[in-house]
Coordinates of C-alpha atoms and ligand atoms in Angstrom, one line a residue:
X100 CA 0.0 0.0 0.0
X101 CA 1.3 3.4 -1.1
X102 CA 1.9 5.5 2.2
X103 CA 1.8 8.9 0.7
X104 CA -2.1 9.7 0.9
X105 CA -2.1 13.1 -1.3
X106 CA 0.6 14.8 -2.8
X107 CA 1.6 18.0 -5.1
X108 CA 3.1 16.6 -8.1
X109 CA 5.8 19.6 -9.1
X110 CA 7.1 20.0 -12.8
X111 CA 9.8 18.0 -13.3
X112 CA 11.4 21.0 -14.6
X113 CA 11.2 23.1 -11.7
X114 CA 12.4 19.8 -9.9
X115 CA 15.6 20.1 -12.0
X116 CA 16.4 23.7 -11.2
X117 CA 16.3 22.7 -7.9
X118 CA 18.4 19.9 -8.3
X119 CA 20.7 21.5 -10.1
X120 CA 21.7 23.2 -7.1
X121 CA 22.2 20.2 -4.7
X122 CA 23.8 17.8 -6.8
X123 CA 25.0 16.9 -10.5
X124 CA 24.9 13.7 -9.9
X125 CA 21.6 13.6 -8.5
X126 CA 19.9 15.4 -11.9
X127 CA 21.0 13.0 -14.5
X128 CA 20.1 9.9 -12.0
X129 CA 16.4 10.9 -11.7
X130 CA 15.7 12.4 -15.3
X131 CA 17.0 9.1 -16.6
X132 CA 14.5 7.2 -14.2
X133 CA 11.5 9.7 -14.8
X134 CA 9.8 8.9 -11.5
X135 CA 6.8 11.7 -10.5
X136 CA 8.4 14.1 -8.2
X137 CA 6.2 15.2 -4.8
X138 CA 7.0 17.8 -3.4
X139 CA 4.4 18.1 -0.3
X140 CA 3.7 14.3 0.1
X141 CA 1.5 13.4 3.0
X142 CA 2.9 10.5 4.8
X143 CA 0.5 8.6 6.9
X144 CA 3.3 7.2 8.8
X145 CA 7.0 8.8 10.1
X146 CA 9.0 8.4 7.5
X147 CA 11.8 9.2 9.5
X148 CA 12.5 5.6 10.9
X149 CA 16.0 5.3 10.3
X150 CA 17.2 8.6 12.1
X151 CA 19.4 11.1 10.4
X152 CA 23.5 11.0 10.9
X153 CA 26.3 13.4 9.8
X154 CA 29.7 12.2 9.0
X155 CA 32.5 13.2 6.8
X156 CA 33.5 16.7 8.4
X157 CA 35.8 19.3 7.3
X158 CA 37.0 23.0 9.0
X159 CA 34.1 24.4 7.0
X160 CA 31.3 21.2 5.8
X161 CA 29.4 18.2 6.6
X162 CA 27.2 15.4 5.0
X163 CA 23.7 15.3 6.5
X164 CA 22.1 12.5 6.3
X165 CA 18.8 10.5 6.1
X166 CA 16.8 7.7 4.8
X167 CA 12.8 7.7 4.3
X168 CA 11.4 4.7 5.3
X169 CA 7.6 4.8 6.5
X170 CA 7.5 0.7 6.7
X171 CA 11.4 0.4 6.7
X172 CA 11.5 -3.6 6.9
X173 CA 9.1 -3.1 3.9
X174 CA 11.1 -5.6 1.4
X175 CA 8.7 -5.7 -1.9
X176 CA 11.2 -4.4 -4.2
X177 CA 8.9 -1.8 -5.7
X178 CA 7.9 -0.8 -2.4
X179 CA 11.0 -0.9 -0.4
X180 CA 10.9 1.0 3.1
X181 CA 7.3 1.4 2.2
X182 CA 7.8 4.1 -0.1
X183 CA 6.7 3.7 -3.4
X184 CA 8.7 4.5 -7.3
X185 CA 8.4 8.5 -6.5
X186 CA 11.1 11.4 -6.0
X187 CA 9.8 13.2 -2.6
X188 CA 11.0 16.7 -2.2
X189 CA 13.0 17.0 1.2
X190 CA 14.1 20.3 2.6
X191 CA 16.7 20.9 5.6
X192 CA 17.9 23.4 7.7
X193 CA 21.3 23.9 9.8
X194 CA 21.2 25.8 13.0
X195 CA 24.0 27.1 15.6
X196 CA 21.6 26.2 18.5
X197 CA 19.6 23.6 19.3
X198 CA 16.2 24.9 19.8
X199 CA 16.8 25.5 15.5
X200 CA 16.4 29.6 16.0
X201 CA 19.6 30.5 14.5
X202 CA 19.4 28.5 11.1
X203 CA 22.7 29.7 8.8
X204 CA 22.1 27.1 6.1
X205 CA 19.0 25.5 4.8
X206 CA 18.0 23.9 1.5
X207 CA 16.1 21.2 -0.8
X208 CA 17.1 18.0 -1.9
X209 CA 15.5 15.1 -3.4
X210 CA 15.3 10.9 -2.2
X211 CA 15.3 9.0 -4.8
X212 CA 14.3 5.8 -5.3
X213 CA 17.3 4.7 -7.4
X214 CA 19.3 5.6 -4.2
X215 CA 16.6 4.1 -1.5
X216 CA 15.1 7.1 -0.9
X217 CA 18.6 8.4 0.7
X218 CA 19.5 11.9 1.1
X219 CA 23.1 13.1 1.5
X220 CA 23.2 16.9 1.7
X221 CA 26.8 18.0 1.5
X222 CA 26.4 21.2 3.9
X223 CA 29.6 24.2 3.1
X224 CA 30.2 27.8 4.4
X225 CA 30.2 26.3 8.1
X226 CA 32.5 27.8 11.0
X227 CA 35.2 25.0 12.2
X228 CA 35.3 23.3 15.2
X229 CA 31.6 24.2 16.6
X230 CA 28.8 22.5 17.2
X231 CA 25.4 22.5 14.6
X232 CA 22.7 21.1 15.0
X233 CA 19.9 20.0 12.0
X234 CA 16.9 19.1 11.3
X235 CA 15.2 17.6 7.8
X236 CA 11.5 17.5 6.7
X237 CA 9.6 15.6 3.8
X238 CA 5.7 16.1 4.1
X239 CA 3.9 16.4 6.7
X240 CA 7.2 14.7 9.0
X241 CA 9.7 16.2 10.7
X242 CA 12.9 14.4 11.6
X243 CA 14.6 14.4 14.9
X244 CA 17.1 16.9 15.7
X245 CA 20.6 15.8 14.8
X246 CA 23.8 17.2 16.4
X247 CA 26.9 17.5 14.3
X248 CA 30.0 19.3 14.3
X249 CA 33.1 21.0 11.7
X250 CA 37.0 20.1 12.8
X251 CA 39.3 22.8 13.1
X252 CA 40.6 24.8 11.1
X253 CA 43.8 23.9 8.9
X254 CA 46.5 24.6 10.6
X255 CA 44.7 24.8 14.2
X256 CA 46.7 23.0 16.3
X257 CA 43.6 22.0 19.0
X258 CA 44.0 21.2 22.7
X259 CA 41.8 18.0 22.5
X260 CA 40.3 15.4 20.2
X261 CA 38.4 13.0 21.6
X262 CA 36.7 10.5 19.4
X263 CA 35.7 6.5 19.8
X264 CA 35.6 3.3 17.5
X265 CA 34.0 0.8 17.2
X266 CA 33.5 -2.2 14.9
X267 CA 31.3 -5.5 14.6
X268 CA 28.0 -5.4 15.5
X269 CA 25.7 -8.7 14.9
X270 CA 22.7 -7.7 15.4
X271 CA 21.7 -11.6 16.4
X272 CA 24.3 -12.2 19.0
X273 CA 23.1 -9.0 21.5
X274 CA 22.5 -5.8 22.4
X275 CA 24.3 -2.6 21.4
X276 CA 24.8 -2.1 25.3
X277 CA 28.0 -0.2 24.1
X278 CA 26.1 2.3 21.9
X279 CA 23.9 3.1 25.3
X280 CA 26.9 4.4 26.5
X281 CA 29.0 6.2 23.4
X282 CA 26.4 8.5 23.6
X283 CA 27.0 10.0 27.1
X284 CA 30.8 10.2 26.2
X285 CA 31.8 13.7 25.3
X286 CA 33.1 13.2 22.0
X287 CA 33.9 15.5 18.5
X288 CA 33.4 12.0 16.3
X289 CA 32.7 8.5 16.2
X290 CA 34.8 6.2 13.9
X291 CA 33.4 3.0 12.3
X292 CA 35.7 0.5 11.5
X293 CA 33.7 -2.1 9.5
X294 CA 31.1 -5.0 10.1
X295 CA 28.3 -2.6 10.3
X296 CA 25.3 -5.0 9.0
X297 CA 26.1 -9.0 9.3
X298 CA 25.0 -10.6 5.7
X299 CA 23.8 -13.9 7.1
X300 CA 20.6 -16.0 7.4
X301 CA 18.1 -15.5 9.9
X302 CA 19.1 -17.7 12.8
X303 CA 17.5 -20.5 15.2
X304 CA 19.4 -19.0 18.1
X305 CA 20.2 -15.4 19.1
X306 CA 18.9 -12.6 21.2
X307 CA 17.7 -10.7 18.0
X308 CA 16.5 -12.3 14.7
X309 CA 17.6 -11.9 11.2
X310 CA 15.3 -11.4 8.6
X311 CA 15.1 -14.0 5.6
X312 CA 18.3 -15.6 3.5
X313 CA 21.9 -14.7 3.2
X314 CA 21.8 -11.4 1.7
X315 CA 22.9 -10.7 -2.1
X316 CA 20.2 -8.7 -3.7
X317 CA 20.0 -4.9 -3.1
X318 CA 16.9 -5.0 -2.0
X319 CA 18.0 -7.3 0.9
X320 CA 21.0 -5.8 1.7
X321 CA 18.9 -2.0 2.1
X322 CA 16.5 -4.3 4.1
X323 CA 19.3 -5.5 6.6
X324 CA 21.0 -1.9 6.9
X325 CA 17.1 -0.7 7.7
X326 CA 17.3 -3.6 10.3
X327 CA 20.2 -2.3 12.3
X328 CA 19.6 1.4 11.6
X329 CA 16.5 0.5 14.0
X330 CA 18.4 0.1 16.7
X331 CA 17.7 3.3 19.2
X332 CA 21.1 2.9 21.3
X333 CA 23.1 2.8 17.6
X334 CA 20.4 5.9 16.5
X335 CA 21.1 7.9 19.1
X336 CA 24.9 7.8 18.4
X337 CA 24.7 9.1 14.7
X338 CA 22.3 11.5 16.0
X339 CA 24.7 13.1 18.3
X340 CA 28.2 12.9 16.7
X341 CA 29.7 13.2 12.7
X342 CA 31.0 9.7 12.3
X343 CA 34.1 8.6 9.7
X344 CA 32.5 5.1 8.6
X345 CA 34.4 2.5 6.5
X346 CA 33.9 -0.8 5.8
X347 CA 35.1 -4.6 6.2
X348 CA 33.5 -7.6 4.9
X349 CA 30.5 -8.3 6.4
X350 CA 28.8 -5.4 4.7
X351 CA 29.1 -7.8 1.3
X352 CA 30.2 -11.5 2.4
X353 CA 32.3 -12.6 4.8
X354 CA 36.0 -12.8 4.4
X355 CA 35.3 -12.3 0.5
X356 CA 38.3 -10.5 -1.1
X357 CA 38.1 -8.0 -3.6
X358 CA 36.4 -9.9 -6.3
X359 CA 36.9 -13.4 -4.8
X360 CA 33.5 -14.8 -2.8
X361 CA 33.7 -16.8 0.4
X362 CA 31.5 -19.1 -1.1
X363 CA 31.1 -21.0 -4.6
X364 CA 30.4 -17.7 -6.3
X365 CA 31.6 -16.9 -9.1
X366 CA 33.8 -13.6 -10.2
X367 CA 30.8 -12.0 -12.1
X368 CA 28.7 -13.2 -9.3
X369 CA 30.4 -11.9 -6.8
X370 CA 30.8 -8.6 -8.2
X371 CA 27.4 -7.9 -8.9
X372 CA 26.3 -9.0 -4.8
X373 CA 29.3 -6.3 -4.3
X374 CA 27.9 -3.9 -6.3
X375 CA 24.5 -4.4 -4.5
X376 CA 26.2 -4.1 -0.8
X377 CA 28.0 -1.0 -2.0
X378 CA 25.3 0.9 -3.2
X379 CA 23.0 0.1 -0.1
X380 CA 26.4 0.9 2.1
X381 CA 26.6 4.5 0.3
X382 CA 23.0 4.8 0.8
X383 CA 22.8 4.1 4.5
X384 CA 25.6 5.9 5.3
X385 CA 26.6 10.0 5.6
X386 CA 29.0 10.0 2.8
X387 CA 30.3 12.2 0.4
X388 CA 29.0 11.9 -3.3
X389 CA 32.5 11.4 -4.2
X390 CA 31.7 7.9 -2.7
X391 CA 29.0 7.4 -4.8
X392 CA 29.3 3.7 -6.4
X393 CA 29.7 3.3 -9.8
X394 CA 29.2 -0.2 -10.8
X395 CA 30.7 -2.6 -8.5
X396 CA 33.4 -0.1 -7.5
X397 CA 33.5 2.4 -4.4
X398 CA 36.0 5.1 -3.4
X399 CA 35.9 4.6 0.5
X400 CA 39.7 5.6 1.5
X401 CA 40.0 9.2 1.7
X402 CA 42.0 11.7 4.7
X403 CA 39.9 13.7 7.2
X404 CA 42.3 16.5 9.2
X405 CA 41.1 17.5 12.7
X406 CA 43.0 20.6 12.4
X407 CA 46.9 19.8 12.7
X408 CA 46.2 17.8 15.8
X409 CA 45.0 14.6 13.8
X410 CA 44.8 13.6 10.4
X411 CA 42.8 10.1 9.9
X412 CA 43.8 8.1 6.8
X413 CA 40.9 5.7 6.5
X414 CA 41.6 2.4 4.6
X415 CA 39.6 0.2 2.3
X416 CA 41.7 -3.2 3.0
X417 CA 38.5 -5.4 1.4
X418 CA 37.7 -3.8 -2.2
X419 CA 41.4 -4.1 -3.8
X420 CA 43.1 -7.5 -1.8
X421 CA 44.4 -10.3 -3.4
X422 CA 43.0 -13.6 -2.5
X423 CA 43.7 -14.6 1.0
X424 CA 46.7 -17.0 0.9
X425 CA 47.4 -20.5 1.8
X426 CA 43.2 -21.0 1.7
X427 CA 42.6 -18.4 4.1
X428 CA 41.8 -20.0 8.1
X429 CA 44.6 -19.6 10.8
X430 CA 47.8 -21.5 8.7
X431 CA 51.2 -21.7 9.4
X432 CA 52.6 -18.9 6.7
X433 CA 53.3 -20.9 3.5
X434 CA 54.8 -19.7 0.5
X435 CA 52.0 -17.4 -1.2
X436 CA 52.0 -15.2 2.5
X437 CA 55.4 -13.8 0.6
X438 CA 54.1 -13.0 -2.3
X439 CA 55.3 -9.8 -3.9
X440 CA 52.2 -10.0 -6.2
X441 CA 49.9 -10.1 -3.5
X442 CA 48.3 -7.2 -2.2
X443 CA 46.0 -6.1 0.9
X444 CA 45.7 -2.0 -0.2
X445 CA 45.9 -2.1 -3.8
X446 CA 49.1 -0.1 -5.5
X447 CA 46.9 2.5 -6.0
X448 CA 45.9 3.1 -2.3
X449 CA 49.1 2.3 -0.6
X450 CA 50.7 5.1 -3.1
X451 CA 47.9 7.1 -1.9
X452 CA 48.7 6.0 1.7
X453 CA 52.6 7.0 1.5
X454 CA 51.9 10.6 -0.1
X455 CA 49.4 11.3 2.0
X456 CA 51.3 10.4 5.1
X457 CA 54.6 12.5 3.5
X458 CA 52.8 15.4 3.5
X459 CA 50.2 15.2 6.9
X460 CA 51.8 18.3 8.7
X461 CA 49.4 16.1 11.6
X462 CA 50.7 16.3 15.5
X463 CA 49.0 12.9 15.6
X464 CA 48.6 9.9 12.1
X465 CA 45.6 7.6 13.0
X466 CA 44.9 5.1 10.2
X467 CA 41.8 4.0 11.0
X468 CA 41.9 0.4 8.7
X469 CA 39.6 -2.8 9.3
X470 CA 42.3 -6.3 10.1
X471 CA 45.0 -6.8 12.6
X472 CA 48.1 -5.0 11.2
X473 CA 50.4 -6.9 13.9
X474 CA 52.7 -9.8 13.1
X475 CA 50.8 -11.9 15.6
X476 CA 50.8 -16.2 16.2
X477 CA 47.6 -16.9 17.5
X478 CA 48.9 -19.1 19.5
X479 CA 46.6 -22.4 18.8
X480 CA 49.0 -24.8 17.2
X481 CA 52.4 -25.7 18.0
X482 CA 54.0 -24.0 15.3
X483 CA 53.5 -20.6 14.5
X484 CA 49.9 -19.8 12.7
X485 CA 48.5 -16.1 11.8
X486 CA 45.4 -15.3 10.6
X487 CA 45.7 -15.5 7.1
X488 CA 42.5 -12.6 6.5
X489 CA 44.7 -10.2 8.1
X490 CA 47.4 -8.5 7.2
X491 CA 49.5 -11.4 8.4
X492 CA 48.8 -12.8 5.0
X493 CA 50.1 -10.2 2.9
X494 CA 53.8 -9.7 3.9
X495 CA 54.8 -7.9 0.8
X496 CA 52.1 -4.8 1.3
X497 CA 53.0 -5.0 5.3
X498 CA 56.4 -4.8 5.0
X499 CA 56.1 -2.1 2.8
X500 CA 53.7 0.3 5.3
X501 CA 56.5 -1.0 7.9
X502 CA 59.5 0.5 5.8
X503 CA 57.8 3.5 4.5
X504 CA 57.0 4.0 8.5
X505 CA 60.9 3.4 9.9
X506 CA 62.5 5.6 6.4
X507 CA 60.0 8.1 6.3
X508 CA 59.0 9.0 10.0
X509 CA 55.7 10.2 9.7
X510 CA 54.5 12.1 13.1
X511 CA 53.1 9.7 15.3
X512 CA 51.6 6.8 14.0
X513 CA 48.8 5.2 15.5
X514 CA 46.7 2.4 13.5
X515 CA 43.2 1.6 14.8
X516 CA 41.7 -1.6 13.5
X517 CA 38.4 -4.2 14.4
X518 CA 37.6 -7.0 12.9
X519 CA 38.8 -9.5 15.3
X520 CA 35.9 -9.4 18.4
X521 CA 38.6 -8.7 20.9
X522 CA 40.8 -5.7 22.0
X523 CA 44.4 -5.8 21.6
X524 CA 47.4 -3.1 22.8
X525 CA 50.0 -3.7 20.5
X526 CA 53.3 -2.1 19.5
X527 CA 54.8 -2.1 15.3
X528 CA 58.2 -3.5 15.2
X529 CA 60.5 -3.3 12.3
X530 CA 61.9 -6.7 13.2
X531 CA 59.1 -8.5 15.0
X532 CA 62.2 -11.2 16.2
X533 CA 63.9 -9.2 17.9
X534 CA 62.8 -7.5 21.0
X535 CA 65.7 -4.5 20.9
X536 CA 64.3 -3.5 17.3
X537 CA 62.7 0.0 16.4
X538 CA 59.1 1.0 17.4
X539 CA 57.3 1.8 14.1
X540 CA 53.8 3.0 16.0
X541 CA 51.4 1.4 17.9
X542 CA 47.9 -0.3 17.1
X543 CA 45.1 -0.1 19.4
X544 CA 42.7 -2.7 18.1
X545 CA 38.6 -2.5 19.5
X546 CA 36.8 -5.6 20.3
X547 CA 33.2 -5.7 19.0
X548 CA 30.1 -4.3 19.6
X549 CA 28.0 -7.3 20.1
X550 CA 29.9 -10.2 17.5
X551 CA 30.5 -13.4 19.4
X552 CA 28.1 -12.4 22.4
X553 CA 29.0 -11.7 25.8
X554 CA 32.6 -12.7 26.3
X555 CA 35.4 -13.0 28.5
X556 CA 38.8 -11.8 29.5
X557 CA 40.6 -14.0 28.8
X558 CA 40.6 -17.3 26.5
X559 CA 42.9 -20.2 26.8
X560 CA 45.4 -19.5 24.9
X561 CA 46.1 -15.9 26.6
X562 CA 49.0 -16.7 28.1
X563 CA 50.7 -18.3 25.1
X564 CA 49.9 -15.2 23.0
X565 CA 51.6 -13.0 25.7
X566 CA 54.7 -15.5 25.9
X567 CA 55.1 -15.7 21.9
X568 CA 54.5 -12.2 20.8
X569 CA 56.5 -10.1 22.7
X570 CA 54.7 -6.8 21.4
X571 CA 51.8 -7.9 22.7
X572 CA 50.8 -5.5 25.8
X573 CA 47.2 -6.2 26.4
X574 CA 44.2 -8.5 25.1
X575 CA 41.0 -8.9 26.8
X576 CA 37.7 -10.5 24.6
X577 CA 35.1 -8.5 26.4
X578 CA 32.6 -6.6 24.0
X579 CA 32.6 -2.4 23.9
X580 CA 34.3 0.4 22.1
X581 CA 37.5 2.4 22.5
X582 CA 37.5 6.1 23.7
X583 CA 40.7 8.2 22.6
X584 CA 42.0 11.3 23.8
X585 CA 44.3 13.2 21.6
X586 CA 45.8 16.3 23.0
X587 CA 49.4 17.8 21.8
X588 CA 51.4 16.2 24.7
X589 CA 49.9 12.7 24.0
X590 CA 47.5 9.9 22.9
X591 CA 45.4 7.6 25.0
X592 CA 43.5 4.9 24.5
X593 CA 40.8 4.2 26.9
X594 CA 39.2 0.6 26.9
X595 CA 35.7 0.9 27.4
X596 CA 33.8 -2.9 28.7
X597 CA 30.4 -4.0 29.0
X598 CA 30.0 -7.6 30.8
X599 CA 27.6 -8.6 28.8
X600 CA 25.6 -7.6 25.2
X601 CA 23.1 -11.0 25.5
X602 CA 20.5 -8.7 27.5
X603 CA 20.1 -5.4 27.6
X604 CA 20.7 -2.6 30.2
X605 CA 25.0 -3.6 30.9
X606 CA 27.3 -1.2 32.9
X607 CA 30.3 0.3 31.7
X608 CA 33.8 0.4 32.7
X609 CA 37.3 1.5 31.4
X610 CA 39.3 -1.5 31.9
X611 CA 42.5 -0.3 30.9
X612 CA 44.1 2.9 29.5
X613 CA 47.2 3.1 27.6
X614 CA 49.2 6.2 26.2
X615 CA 51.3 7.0 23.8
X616 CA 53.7 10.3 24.1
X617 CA 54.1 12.7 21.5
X618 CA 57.6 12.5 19.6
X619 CA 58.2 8.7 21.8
X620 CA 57.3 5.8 20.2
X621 CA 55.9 3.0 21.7
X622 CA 52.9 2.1 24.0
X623 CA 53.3 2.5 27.9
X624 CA 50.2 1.4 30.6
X625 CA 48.5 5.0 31.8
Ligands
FE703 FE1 33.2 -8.8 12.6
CA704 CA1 35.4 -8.8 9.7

């Protein structure tokens, strides 16, 4: 049933003045679809089911963002989130208060429903480093009232960044207990790591139910992000701070690699699921129409500055990997982990990487990437194994970051990674065999959200990891998120614990905090 009850139908040509101003992209994308355009739709539910978020800032912009979904688990493909094949009109405005009574930017914009009926408004002309808060209607609906807020700007060397990460949340194995929390932390940002939506059946067991098959057509895969995006704990946090999102693989198939499937498909296969993830990823998240998809492609990795303080190079270590070596699974390293063919970044990216790094005139360099960048034997076997997903597998691309980072000397390097349900502390060696060898950096890696349920400290084989990776300082397999403090002087990591995600309502708790000193490398306890 079509939700919109009565509408204005406006010219198409007005519609494309209009348009014109918002978005290049946008114009050619809905005159080749020639869907009616309503501008004053009357919804008959809140179309504003999903929230709004903000992400991507700058000194002087921010992406805005929302998704109209009247019905959102709505999954007849012609009637997806419950709206129907229309353009509907949606206006915004950007205030320097939160009651909205000083409004500095507003416009119009259009969902489509080639693009799920997203909106991203690319907001510029801001002040840096200040709060804004926004606010969206379509129809008869008003959204909630987001907060945002612009970084410094260039040059600015700021007193404080604090931001937190996170990564990994199954929506079937608990609660997003951790999310309750994130948003009473006082933070400027939020940074995703990857496994935002889990592609997987619906399940027998869990706390919180799937809906239907494994996930491959776009119409499912918009259907699971609307799934998450219900969440009111995970909601709340995109309502309240800008987040830098990338991905990992969950958001297409697990452990797929670049155009290589987990499972029996094929290449062409595979691509086509990818571009289907990709284009409901874009659409469910607030990024810039540089990321737009085009095909089965997607330009995630991109550098956001907070001021001189921080610059964040954000990875894509999924869409341009090799296949994972010696058939993937926790291996003793055979011959293909060394091959100089292989790849985890991509030329392209890692070039990117290096440049970008050279020039970052950043106090602090957080790469915020998705798999554990650490040499590191997990510790099950009697020989050494790694996790051949993880950088582990791709010697010839690590060793490379890990040269460029000892000859070139970038400021400070810090890499922040998920993936892996646990949280590590972890120092970068140039030689990982010998103890005396140079500190590179340090990676602080976040345990999940809710992935693998509620938990423990420590697992069997704890004490073997400690004993055979000497660069290991701290692992604990709680759920939760890490808070980070970036000021001049130093860097600190703050792990933040829930016991338990399998009901809701957990307490908090920082666990452990660990700092790393401007112009000293290496990890020390706080
Ligand atoms: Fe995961
Ligand atoms: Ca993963």
């Amino acid at each position: 049933m079509a939700p919109i009850a009565s509408d204005t139908l406006a010219s198409m040509s007005l519609a494309r003045r209009d348009l014109l101003i918002q978005s290049g992209t946008l114009i050619s994308s809905l005159a080749a679809l020639s869907v009616p355009l309503f501008a004053s739709p009357r919804f008959a539910k809140d179309p504003f089911t999903l929230g709004v978020a903000s992400g991507d800032p700058t000194a002087s912009g921010i992406v805005l963002w929302t998704r109209l979904a009247p019905d959102p688990l709505n999954a007849d493909p012609l009637h997806g989130g419950g709206m129907d094949q229309a353009a509907v009109e949606v206006t915004w405005r950007l205030s320097e208060d939160e009651k909205l009574s000083k409004v500095v930017k507003k416009g119009k914009t259009v969902a489509t429903p080639n693009l799920g009926h997203s909106v991203h408004v690319e907001v510029e002309g801001l002040r840096p480093d200040r709060w804004y808060w926004y606010q969206f209607q379509a129809g008869n609906y008003t959204s909630p009232i987001g907060r945002t807020r612009t970084m410094p700007a260039a040059g600015a060397l700021a007193a404080k960044l604090n931001f937190a990460f996170a990564s990994c949340q199954h929506w079937e194995t608990g609660w997003f207990n951790a999310y309750e929390h994130m948003a009473q932390e006082d933070l400027h940002l939020v940074v995703h790591l990857g496994d935002y939506i889990y592609e997987g059946p619906e399940r027998t067991s869990g706390v919180r139910k799937h809906t239907g098959p494994e996930i491959t057509t776009l119409t499912h895969y918009r259907n699971r992000h609307a799934l998450y995006k219900t969440d009111a704990h995970l909601q709340r946090v995109h309502r309240l701070f800008p987040w830098i999102v990338t991905w990992d693989d969950h958001e297409v198939d697990n452990n797929y690699a670049g155009d290589v499937a987990e499972d029996k498909q094929t290449r062409a296969e595979l691509l086509e699921r990818r571009a289907n993830a990709y284009q409901a990823y874009y659409e469910n998240m607030p990024l810039r129409v540089s990321s737009l998809p085009k095909g089965s492609a997607m330009q995630l990795y991109r550098a956001l500055d907070f001021g001189s303080l921080a610059k964040f190079t954000v990875l894509d270590t999924r869409q341009y990997r090799t296949d994972q070596p010696c058939g993937d699974g926790n291996k003793p390293a055979c011959a293909e982990v060394f091959d100089p063919q292989a790849t985890i970044l991509g030329a392209t990216q890692r070039e990117w990487l290096f440049q970008t790094l050279d020039r970052s005139p950043a106090r602090w360099n957080v790469i915020a990437q998705q798999v554990l960048m650490a040499r590191l034997d997990v510790a099950m076997r009697a020989e050494e194994t790694f996790s051949m997903d993880q950088w582990s597998g791709y010697e010839a691309d690590r060793r490379k970051v890990l040269d460029f980072l000892g000859a070139r000397k970038p400021t400070n390097p810090i890499v922040i990674t998920g993936d892996i349900h646990t949280n590590w502390v972890v120092d970068l060696k140039a030689d990982w065999k010998d103890e005396k060898s140079a500190v590179l950096g340090t990676e602080f890696v976040g345990t999940s959200i809710t992935s693998g349920g509620d938990g423990s400290d420590e697992r069997p084989n704890t004490a073997a990891q400690y004993q055979r990776n000497p660069h290991l300082k701290w692992f604990n397999a709680r759920r939760g998120y890490v808070r980070c403090e970036l000021t001049p002087a130093h860097y600190r990591a703050d792990y933040r614990i829930v016991p338990f995600v399998t009901k809701p309502g957990a307490p908090v708790e920082t666990r452990t905090s660990w700092t790393v000193e401007n112009g000293r490398l290496g990890v020390q306890k706080t």
